[in-house]
Tab-separated table of C-alpha atoms in Angstrom:
chain	number	residue	atom	x	y	z
S	1	GLY	CA	-18.531	-1.556	20.773
S	2	ASN	CA	-17.745	-4.592	22.878
S	3	ALA	CA	-14.411	-4.876	24.390
S	4	VAL	CA	-13.838	-7.895	22.289
S	5	GLY	CA	-16.271	-9.658	19.862
S	6	LEU	CA	-15.121	-13.131	20.911
S	7	VAL	CA	-13.061	-14.767	23.295
S	8	LEU	CA	-11.707	-18.291	23.621
S	9	ARG	CA	-10.515	-19.587	27.447
S	10	ASP	CA	-10.202	-22.291	29.679
S	11	GLY	CA	-9.667	-25.389	27.335
S	12	ALA	CA	-12.282	-24.501	24.845
S	13	ARG	CA	-11.545	-26.772	22.227
S	14	GLU	CA	-12.593	-27.925	18.573
S	15	ASN	CA	-15.163	-25.342	17.893
S	16	ARG	CA	-15.534	-24.015	14.323
S	17	VAL	CA	-16.534	-20.157	14.319
S	18	GLN	CA	-17.627	-19.342	10.989
S	19	ASP	CA	-19.941	-16.919	8.356
S	20	ASN	CA	-19.665	-13.861	10.963
S	21	ARG	CA	-18.946	-10.162	10.530
S	22	ILE	CA	-16.950	-9.455	13.685
S	23	GLY	CA	-16.354	-5.541	13.791
S	24	GLY	CA	-16.797	-2.831	15.741
S	25	ASN	CA	-14.822	-3.906	19.037
S	26	VAL	CA	-12.397	-2.058	21.015
S	27	GLY	CA	-10.350	-4.653	21.312
S	28	ALA	CA	-9.986	-7.584	19.648
S	29	GLY	CA	-12.225	-9.560	17.328
S	30	ILE	CA	-11.204	-12.903	18.411
S	31	VAL	CA	-9.403	-13.012	21.618
S	32	VAL	CA	-7.759	-16.882	22.235
S	33	GLU	CA	-6.510	-17.841	25.565
S	34	GLY	CA	-4.875	-20.269	27.842
S	35	ALA	CA	-2.219	-23.088	26.899
S	36	THR	CA	-5.486	-25.659	27.018
S	37	THR	CA	-7.552	-23.763	24.285
S	38	LEU	CA	-6.762	-25.211	21.166
S	39	ARG	CA	-8.145	-26.877	17.735
S	40	ASN	CA	-10.178	-24.043	16.811
S	41	ASP	CA	-11.227	-23.087	13.324
S	42	LEU	CA	-11.875	-19.294	13.167
S	43	HIS	CA	-10.435	-18.570	9.580
S	44	ASP	CA	-14.073	-18.401	7.633
S	45	ASN	CA	-15.622	-15.173	9.310
S	46	THR	CA	-15.142	-11.402	8.048
S	47	PHE	CA	-13.039	-9.375	10.355
S	48	LEU	CA	-13.677	-5.284	9.907
S	49	GLU	CA	-12.757	-1.860	11.811
S	50	ASN	CA	-11.938	-3.697	15.266
S	51	GLY	CA	-8.988	-1.831	17.780
S	52	GLY	CA	-6.785	-4.830	18.331
S	53	LEU	CA	-6.154	-7.605	16.355
S	54	GLY	CA	-8.462	-9.518	14.063
S	55	ILE	CA	-7.127	-12.790	16.038
S	56	ASP	CA	-5.029	-12.609	18.668
S	57	LEU	CA	-3.400	-15.509	20.504
S	58	GLY	CA	-2.948	-14.274	24.014
S	59	GLY	CA	-4.644	-11.505	23.667
S	60	ASP	CA	-1.490	-9.676	23.507
S	61	GLY	CA	-1.319	-8.514	20.356
S	62	VAL	CA	0.751	-9.670	17.662
S	63	SER	CA	2.910	-12.956	18.219
S	64	PRO	CA	6.185	-13.051	16.864
S	65	ASN	CA	7.079	-16.776	14.736
S	66	ASP	CA	9.535	-18.988	15.733
S	67	ALA	CA	11.629	-20.676	13.779
S	68	ASP	CA	10.517	-24.132	14.494
S	69	ASP	CA	6.910	-23.617	15.823
S	70	VAL	CA	6.819	-25.090	18.839
S	71	ASP	CA	5.855	-22.975	21.617
S	72	GLU	CA	2.976	-23.568	24.518
S	73	GLY	CA	0.388	-21.792	24.650
S	74	PRO	CA	-3.227	-20.650	23.028
S	75	HIS	CA	-3.696	-22.980	19.453
S	76	GLY	CA	0.415	-23.797	20.138
S	77	LEU	CA	0.936	-19.935	19.417
S	78	LEU	CA	0.655	-21.629	16.092
S	79	ASN	CA	2.843	-19.172	13.345
S	80	ALA	CA	1.246	-17.248	10.999
S	81	PRO	CA	1.649	-17.287	7.243
S	82	VAL	CA	4.605	-15.500	5.613
S	83	ILE	CA	3.438	-13.716	2.286
S	84	GLU	CA	6.370	-13.044	0.273
S	85	ALA	CA	5.172	-12.078	-3.437
S	86	VAL	CA	1.889	-11.006	-5.074
S	87	VAL	CA	2.031	-10.263	-8.699
S	88	HIS	CA	-0.486	-8.697	-10.458
S	89	ASP	CA	-1.653	-9.457	-13.796
S	90	GLY	CA	-4.739	-7.402	-15.005
S	91	ASP	CA	-7.520	-8.272	-12.278
S	92	GLU	CA	-5.791	-11.185	-11.787
S	93	ALA	CA	-2.995	-11.734	-9.029
S	94	THR	CA	-0.616	-14.780	-8.268
S	95	ILE	CA	0.281	-15.213	-4.517
S	96	ARG	CA	3.584	-16.841	-2.784
S	97	GLY	CA	4.217	-17.674	0.396
S	98	ARG	CA	5.461	-19.813	3.198
S	99	ALA	CA	3.111	-21.724	6.358
S	100	GLY	CA	3.898	-24.968	8.086
S	101	SER	CA	4.359	-28.237	6.412
S	102	LEU	CA	1.135	-29.172	4.908
S	103	GLN	CA	-1.004	-26.657	6.718
S	104	ARG	CA	-3.874	-24.743	4.438
S	105	VAL	CA	-3.810	-21.175	4.102
S	106	ALA	CA	-6.410	-19.171	3.621
S	107	VAL	CA	-5.657	-15.697	1.964
S	108	TYR	CA	-7.808	-12.487	2.454
S	109	ARG	CA	-7.994	-9.464	1.149
S	110	VAL	CA	-7.917	-6.671	3.656
S	111	GLY	CA	-10.195	-3.314	2.708
S	112	ALA	CA	-14.025	-2.889	2.452
S	113	ASP	CA	-16.739	-5.419	1.549
S	114	ALA	CA	-15.877	-8.570	0.596
S	115	ASP	CA	-17.731	-7.656	-3.048
S	116	ALA	CA	-14.965	-4.347	-3.476
S	117	GLY	CA	-12.777	-4.120	-6.300
S	118	GLY	CA	-9.615	-4.281	-3.524
S	119	GLY	CA	-7.733	-1.219	-2.760
S	120	ILE	CA	-8.589	0.892	0.512
S	121	GLY	CA	-10.691	4.008	1.169
S	122	VAL	CA	-13.624	4.940	1.790
S	123	GLY	CA	-16.025	2.102	2.226
S	124	GLY	CA	-19.217	0.500	4.602
S	125	GLY	CA	-22.791	2.605	4.527
S	126	GLY	CA	-21.068	5.150	7.341
S	127	GLY	CA	-18.430	6.412	5.173
S	128	ALA	CA	-15.765	4.923	7.636
S	129	TYR	CA	-12.355	4.828	6.140
S	130	LEU	CA	-11.501	1.240	6.043
S	131	LEU	CA	-7.303	0.914	6.728
S	132	PRO	CA	-5.389	-2.051	7.660
S	133	HIS	CA	-4.308	-2.628	11.184
S	134	ALA	CA	-1.233	-0.593	12.433
S	135	SER	CA	-0.033	-3.119	13.364
S	136	GLY	CA	0.219	-4.215	10.169
S	137	HIS	CA	-1.617	-7.250	10.208
S	138	GLY	CA	-5.130	-7.409	8.512
S	139	PRO	CA	-8.069	-7.481	9.436
S	140	GLY	CA	-9.187	-9.982	6.438
S	141	ALA	CA	-12.231	-8.424	5.366
S	142	ALA	CA	-13.039	-11.060	2.537
S	143	LEU	CA	-11.934	-14.383	1.977
S	144	LEU	CA	-10.303	-14.889	-1.295
S	145	ILE	CA	-9.510	-18.456	-1.578
S	146	PHE	CA	-8.170	-21.741	0.701
S	147	VAL	CA	-4.582	-23.372	-0.397
S	148	ARG	CA	-3.029	-25.712	1.436
S	149	ALA	CA	0.930	-25.706	1.678
S	150	ASP	CA	3.170	-28.397	-0.049
S	151	VAL	CA	5.562	-30.671	2.621
S	152	GLU	CA	8.391	-27.996	2.661
S	153	GLY	CA	5.617	-25.272	3.269
S	154	VAL	CA	5.107	-23.137	0.456
S	155	PHE	CA	1.985	-22.491	-0.922
S	156	GLU	CA	1.064	-20.260	-4.863
S	157	THR	CA	-2.079	-19.488	-5.768
S	158	ARG	CA	-4.188	-17.337	-7.941
S	159	VAL	CA	-7.127	-15.119	-7.148
S	160	ARG	CA	-9.406	-12.467	-8.641
S	161	VAL	CA	-8.396	-9.109	-7.019
S	162	ALA	CA	-7.871	-5.274	-8.051
S	163	PRO	CA	-4.451	-4.387	-8.648
S	164	GLY	CA	-2.963	-2.322	-5.543
S	165	ALA	CA	-5.411	-4.810	-2.928
S	166	VAL	CA	-3.886	-5.453	0.093
S	167	ILE	CA	-3.280	-9.056	0.942
S	168	THR	CA	-2.888	-10.975	4.148
S	169	ALA	CA	-3.797	-14.563	5.046
S	170	VAL	CA	-4.007	-17.210	8.244
S	171	ALA	CA	-3.010	-20.667	8.982
S	172	VAL	CA	-5.014	-23.838	10.051
S	173	ASP	CA	-2.682	-26.509	10.828
S	174	GLY	CA	-3.986	-30.301	11.218
S	175	GLY	CA	-5.739	-30.241	14.233
S	176	GLY	CA	-7.686	-26.993	13.029
S	177	ASN	CA	-5.695	-24.621	15.365
S	178	THR	CA	-5.911	-20.980	13.416
S	179	SER	CA	-3.080	-18.573	13.882
S	180	GLU	CA	-2.735	-14.775	13.653
S	181	PHE	CA	-2.969	-12.862	10.429
S	182	ALA	CA	-0.260	-12.613	8.546
S	183	ARG	CA	1.842	-9.343	7.938
S	184	ASN	CA	-0.140	-7.376	5.575
S	185	TRP	CA	1.284	-7.335	1.717
S	186	VAL	CA	0.428	-4.040	0.043
S	187	SER	CA	1.624	-3.672	-3.737
S	188	ASP	CA	1.772	-0.567	-5.297
S	189	PRO	CA	-0.933	0.637	-8.035
S	190	PRO	CA	0.394	-0.458	-11.939
S	191	ALA	CA	1.797	1.663	-13.619
S	192	VAL	CA	-0.798	2.576	-16.384
S	193	LEU	CA	0.425	4.857	-19.442
S	194	GLY	CA	-0.831	7.045	-21.884
S	195	PRO	CA	-2.142	9.127	-23.797
S	196	GLY	CA	-0.676	12.211	-22.799
S	197	PHE	CA	0.805	12.733	-19.164
S	198	ARG	CA	0.913	10.193	-16.805
S	199	ALA	CA	2.316	10.383	-12.997
S	200	VAL	CA	4.000	6.952	-12.007
S	201	ALA	CA	6.784	5.603	-10.327
S	202	TRP	CA	9.667	3.240	-10.681
S	203	LEU	CA	9.590	0.639	-8.985
S	204	GLY	CA	13.127	-1.575	-10.104
S	205	PRO	CA	16.359	-1.161	-9.161
S	206	GLU	CA	19.010	1.605	-10.250
S	207	SER	CA	18.292	1.679	-13.887
S	208	SER	CA	19.552	3.265	-16.720
S	209	VAL	CA	16.090	5.274	-18.386
S	210	ALA	CA	16.870	3.657	-21.808
S	211	GLU	CA	17.088	0.118	-20.135
S	212	ALA	CA	14.154	0.707	-17.792
S	213	THR	CA	11.489	2.459	-20.455
S	214	GLU	CA	12.628	-0.353	-23.032
S	215	SER	CA	9.127	-2.032	-22.589
S	216	ILE	CA	7.296	1.053	-23.564
S	217	GLY	CA	8.164	1.152	-27.104
S	218	GLU	CA	7.951	3.568	-29.831
S	219	ARG	CA	5.014	5.602	-27.934
S	220	LEU	CA	7.816	7.283	-25.006
S	221	LEU	CA	8.300	10.421	-25.867
S	222	ALA	CA	9.763	11.845	-22.805
S	223	VAL	CA	10.401	11.079	-19.050
S	224	PHE	CA	10.290	13.839	-16.385
S	225	ARG	CA	11.828	13.639	-13.111
S	226	PHE	CA	11.754	16.748	-10.798
S	227	ASP	CA	15.029	17.660	-9.378
S	228	ALA	CA	14.406	19.184	-5.539
S	229	GLY	CA	17.917	20.450	-5.374
S	230	ARG	CA	17.756	23.034	-8.263
S	231	GLN	CA	13.665	22.911	-8.294
S	232	GLY	CA	12.959	22.152	-12.265
S	233	TRP	CA	12.771	19.443	-13.953
S	234	SER	CA	15.133	16.517	-15.903
S	235	ILE	CA	14.364	15.194	-18.677
S	236	PHE	CA	14.918	11.915	-21.423
S	237	ARG	CA	13.681	12.297	-24.405
S	238	PRO	CA	14.637	8.680	-26.169
S	239	GLY	CA	17.004	8.951	-29.294
S	240	VAL	CA	17.946	12.130	-28.299
S	241	PRO	CA	21.048	12.065	-25.532
S	242	VAL	CA	21.928	15.518	-26.490
S	243	LEU	CA	18.640	17.146	-25.343
S	244	SER	CA	18.121	14.754	-22.071
S	245	ASP	CA	19.631	15.240	-18.576
S	246	LEU	CA	17.606	12.462	-17.075
S	247	GLU	CA	20.479	9.184	-17.644
S	248	THR	CA	18.882	7.257	-14.285
S	249	LEU	CA	16.060	6.355	-12.485
S	250	GLN	CA	16.200	5.280	-8.557
S	251	PRO	CA	13.583	2.838	-6.917
S	252	GLY	CA	10.595	4.626	-6.190
S	253	ASP	CA	11.674	7.474	-8.450
S	254	ALA	CA	8.348	9.809	-9.078
S	255	LEU	CA	7.853	10.107	-12.868
S	256	TRP	CA	6.184	12.032	-15.388
S	257	VAL	CA	5.970	9.850	-18.640
S	258	LEU	CA	4.578	11.024	-21.566
S	259	THR	CA	3.536	9.130	-24.619
S	260	SER	CA	1.547	9.555	-27.535
S	261	PRO	CA	-1.886	8.962	-28.737
S	262	GLY	CA	-3.315	5.621	-28.159
S	263	PRO	CA	-4.801	3.258	-25.723
S	264	GLU	CA	-3.234	2.995	-22.397
S	265	LEU	CA	-0.808	0.794	-21.457
S	266	LEU	CA	1.373	-0.969	-19.182
S	267	TRP	CA	4.856	-0.409	-17.960
S	268	GLU	CA	5.849	-3.122	-16.930
S	269	GLN	CA	8.667	-3.156	-14.053
S	270	PRO	CA	10.063	-5.028	-11.903
S	271	SER	CA	8.227	-5.488	-8.491
S	272	LEU	CA	10.090	-3.123	-5.237
S	273	SER	CA	10.087	-5.304	-2.194
S	274	ALA	CA	7.581	-3.765	0.505
S	275	SER	CA	10.497	-2.665	2.916
S	276	GLU	CA	11.092	0.310	5.419
S	277	GLY	CA	12.380	2.888	4.347
S	278	GLY	CA	11.851	6.995	3.618
S	279	ALA	CA	12.458	9.708	1.354
S	280	GLY	CA	14.961	12.969	2.130
S	281	LEU	CA	12.650	15.946	1.401
S	282	LEU	CA	14.952	19.363	0.321
S	283	ALA	CA	13.969	22.865	1.026
S	284	GLY	CA	10.910	24.002	-1.304
S	285	LEU	CA	8.965	21.548	-3.884
S	286	ASN	CA	9.585	17.845	-4.121
S	287	PHE	CA	7.803	15.023	-5.988
S	288	VAL	CA	7.790	11.803	-4.249
S	289	ARG	CA	6.130	8.599	-4.177
S	290	TRP	CA	4.916	7.025	-0.314
S	291	GLY	CA	5.929	3.757	-0.340
S	292	GLY	CA	4.689	2.379	3.692
S	293	ASP	CA	1.857	1.399	4.063
S	294	PRO	CA	-2.183	2.491	3.578
S	295	VAL	CA	-2.725	5.185	6.488
S	296	LEU	CA	-4.520	8.270	7.524
S	297	MET	CA	-3.490	11.305	5.771
S	298	GLY	CA	-2.658	13.286	8.970
S	299	VAL	CA	-0.667	10.114	10.320
S	300	GLY	CA	1.438	10.004	7.115
S	301	LEU	CA	2.091	13.366	7.262
S	302	GLY	CA	2.695	13.963	11.151
S	303	PRO	CA	6.425	12.949	11.156
S	304	ILE	CA	7.372	15.988	8.774
S	305	ALA	CA	4.461	18.401	10.127
S	306	PRO	CA	6.540	21.202	11.657
S	307	ALA	CA	8.252	21.428	8.379
S	308	LEU	CA	5.446	21.033	5.949
S	309	GLU	CA	3.958	24.346	4.230
S	310	SER	CA	1.657	22.583	1.848
S	311	ALA	CA	0.992	18.954	0.563
S	312	PHE	CA	-0.851	17.952	-3.197
S	313	ARG	CA	-1.885	15.078	-4.175
S	314	TRP	CA	-2.220	13.833	-7.819
S	315	LEU	CA	-6.174	12.435	-8.706
S	316	PRO	CA	-5.573	10.531	-12.581
S	317	GLY	CA	-9.359	10.279	-12.310
S	318	GLU	CA	-10.489	13.944	-12.127
S	319	ARG	CA	-7.144	15.497	-13.958
S	320	ARG	CA	-6.588	17.704	-11.462
S	321	TYR	CA	-4.789	18.343	-7.543
S	322	GLU	CA	-6.119	17.902	-4.511
S	323	ALA	CA	-4.734	19.784	-1.245
S	324	VAL	CA	-4.453	17.562	1.400
S	325	PHE	CA	-1.984	19.907	4.144
S	326	PRO	CA	-3.566	22.042	5.349
S	327	VAL	CA	-6.347	20.212	5.915
S	328	ILE	CA	-9.483	22.276	4.210
S	329	PRO	CA	-12.353	22.591	7.205
S	330	GLY	CA	-14.300	20.169	7.255
S	331	LEU	CA	-13.002	18.119	5.086
S	332	ALA	CA	-10.798	15.173	5.753
S	333	PRO	CA	-8.618	14.025	3.113
S	334	ALA	CA	-8.552	10.539	2.023
S	335	PRO	CA	-6.085	7.374	3.324
S	336	LEU	CA	-2.540	7.699	1.671
S	337	GLN	CA	-1.951	4.758	-0.387
S	338	ARG	CA	1.090	2.706	-1.157
S	339	GLY	CA	2.416	3.835	-4.496
S	340	GLU	CA	0.599	7.561	-4.292
S	341	LEU	CA	2.522	10.425	-5.726
S	342	LEU	CA	2.519	13.716	-3.671
S	343	TRP	CA	4.048	17.234	-4.222
S	344	LEU	CA	5.133	18.098	-0.390
S	345	ARG	CA	6.466	21.757	-0.056
S	346	VAL	CA	8.811	22.075	2.979
S	347	SER	CA	10.785	25.098	5.261
S	348	GLY	CA	14.085	22.834	5.148
S	349	GLY	CA	15.518	19.635	4.419
S	350	VAL	CA	13.694	16.691	6.255
S	351	GLU	CA	13.469	12.975	6.239
S	352	TRP	CA	9.773	11.397	5.351
S	353	PRO	CA	9.807	8.317	7.070
S	354	GLN	CA	7.594	5.782	5.792
S	355	PRO	CA	7.257	2.535	7.884
S	356	ARG	CA	5.145	-0.738	7.229
S	357	THR	CA	3.502	0.122	10.506
S	358	PHE	CA	2.314	2.715	12.381
S	359	VAL	CA	1.879	3.886	15.710
S	360	LEU	CA	1.589	7.875	15.438
S	361	PRO	CA	-1.633	9.764	16.447
S	362	ALA	CA	-3.261	11.649	14.210
S	363	VAL	CA	-1.725	15.584	13.164
S	364	ASP	CA	-4.574	17.608	13.259
S	365	PRO	CA	-3.516	20.835	11.348
S	366	GLU	CA	-5.277	24.011	10.976
S	367	GLY	CA	-5.600	26.544	8.315
S	368	GLU	CA	-7.213	26.896	4.987
S	369	VAL	CA	-6.023	26.441	1.732
S	370	ASP	CA	-7.534	26.992	-1.631
S	371	PRO	CA	-8.407	23.240	-3.449
S	372	GLU	CA	-7.770	24.675	-7.100
S	373	VAL	CA	-4.656	26.340	-6.173
S	374	GLY	CA	-1.393	24.078	-6.834
S	375	PRO	CA	2.070	24.291	-5.370
S	376	GLU	CA	4.356	27.180	-7.890
S	377	PRO	CA	5.938	26.171	-9.802
S	378	ALA	CA	3.000	24.582	-11.251
S	379	PRO	CA	4.353	20.561	-10.974
S	380	THR	CA	3.267	19.120	-14.605
S	381	PRO	CA	4.710	19.584	-17.479
S	382	ASP	CA	3.549	21.276	-20.204
S	383	PRO	CA	0.316	19.687	-21.210
S	384	ALA	CA	1.047	21.149	-24.532
S	385	THR	CA	4.112	18.666	-25.228
S	386	GLU	CA	4.657	18.204	-28.794
S	387	ASP	CA	4.461	22.173	-29.205
S	388	ALA	CA	6.340	22.814	-25.827
S	389	LEU	CA	9.033	20.038	-26.566
S	390	THR	CA	9.288	21.388	-30.682
S	391	ARG	CA	10.215	24.903	-28.784
S	392	ARG	CA	12.585	23.362	-26.403
S	393	ASP	CA	14.535	21.620	-29.023
S	394	GLU	CA	14.574	24.721	-30.971
S	395	ARG	CA	16.047	26.954	-28.200
S	396	ARG	CA	18.691	24.511	-27.584
């Protein structure tokens, strides 16, 4: 590919760059250089698989926003918009954020092709992994909608986009200057339950299990959380406190939830903010949620590789586990998605960092593992649920 897709410099002004697919470049998609290079409208393009930013003002990577946005530089170093919330409702979402007063905001989905359903994974004719840029800003793969901020700089819009899609945006001021891409907003997948066992995460604040699960209603049979300290399950049985030893849920808890027969239902939860964080792992098995941005599996597991003995992800559509560490020769696992739940076996206590921006090199672990063999003890609660719970009640 080219070093850079397009360079605007030396006072280039009032150009409109639109309807282009800008990708496959070693560096940025579009670089804007020089304080006299102004008023170029760059928003209406598709940006995919560039080594640098989709739009780079100054050619020096992400330009930080400043309080009054009075910088001098290419496009006046226009502040990027800030996405503050993405609230999903089925296959639509309400997107809220801030930009400059009365600026236009182009909202994008980060991902594969413009007609893709959302999310990040294997896309494109060559089967390449299409991930958010390592900076956490873009790339904007599909323009979803154009909206104008109010006089206070607040914008809100509703778009059709799949749950779990990664969202970004650029701002365009009244003179036509275009900003760099906003910090991406990455959402967890919706907590869809039933019938039977489903692996989901709790995304609300610290809460009693009874309060957290109230919206599930009468179909809730049990909630399971794996306790890495004692290498066993804690359980909540609604209405049966004497048989329950799980009382409180923490933000990001990985759970197995059992519901009675019937159609699928959505467990409505508060939204967990997309902040930096991590997960403390203990020696042995751990059932944990990935709260970082989408990233190649080897990069996400890299910081704990010295202590990591095995890792498995649950494939809900196939009702089976996939071994992701050690890597099966010739079979690279799909990227690690925000909100994904994994079983990790580690040799000792270790903190698993889960940042929203990655600069780590990929890890290429060696070794083989049987993809049909999962960690022991079996990480899924007994599927013969009613019989198992009945037998447990009788033993007590």
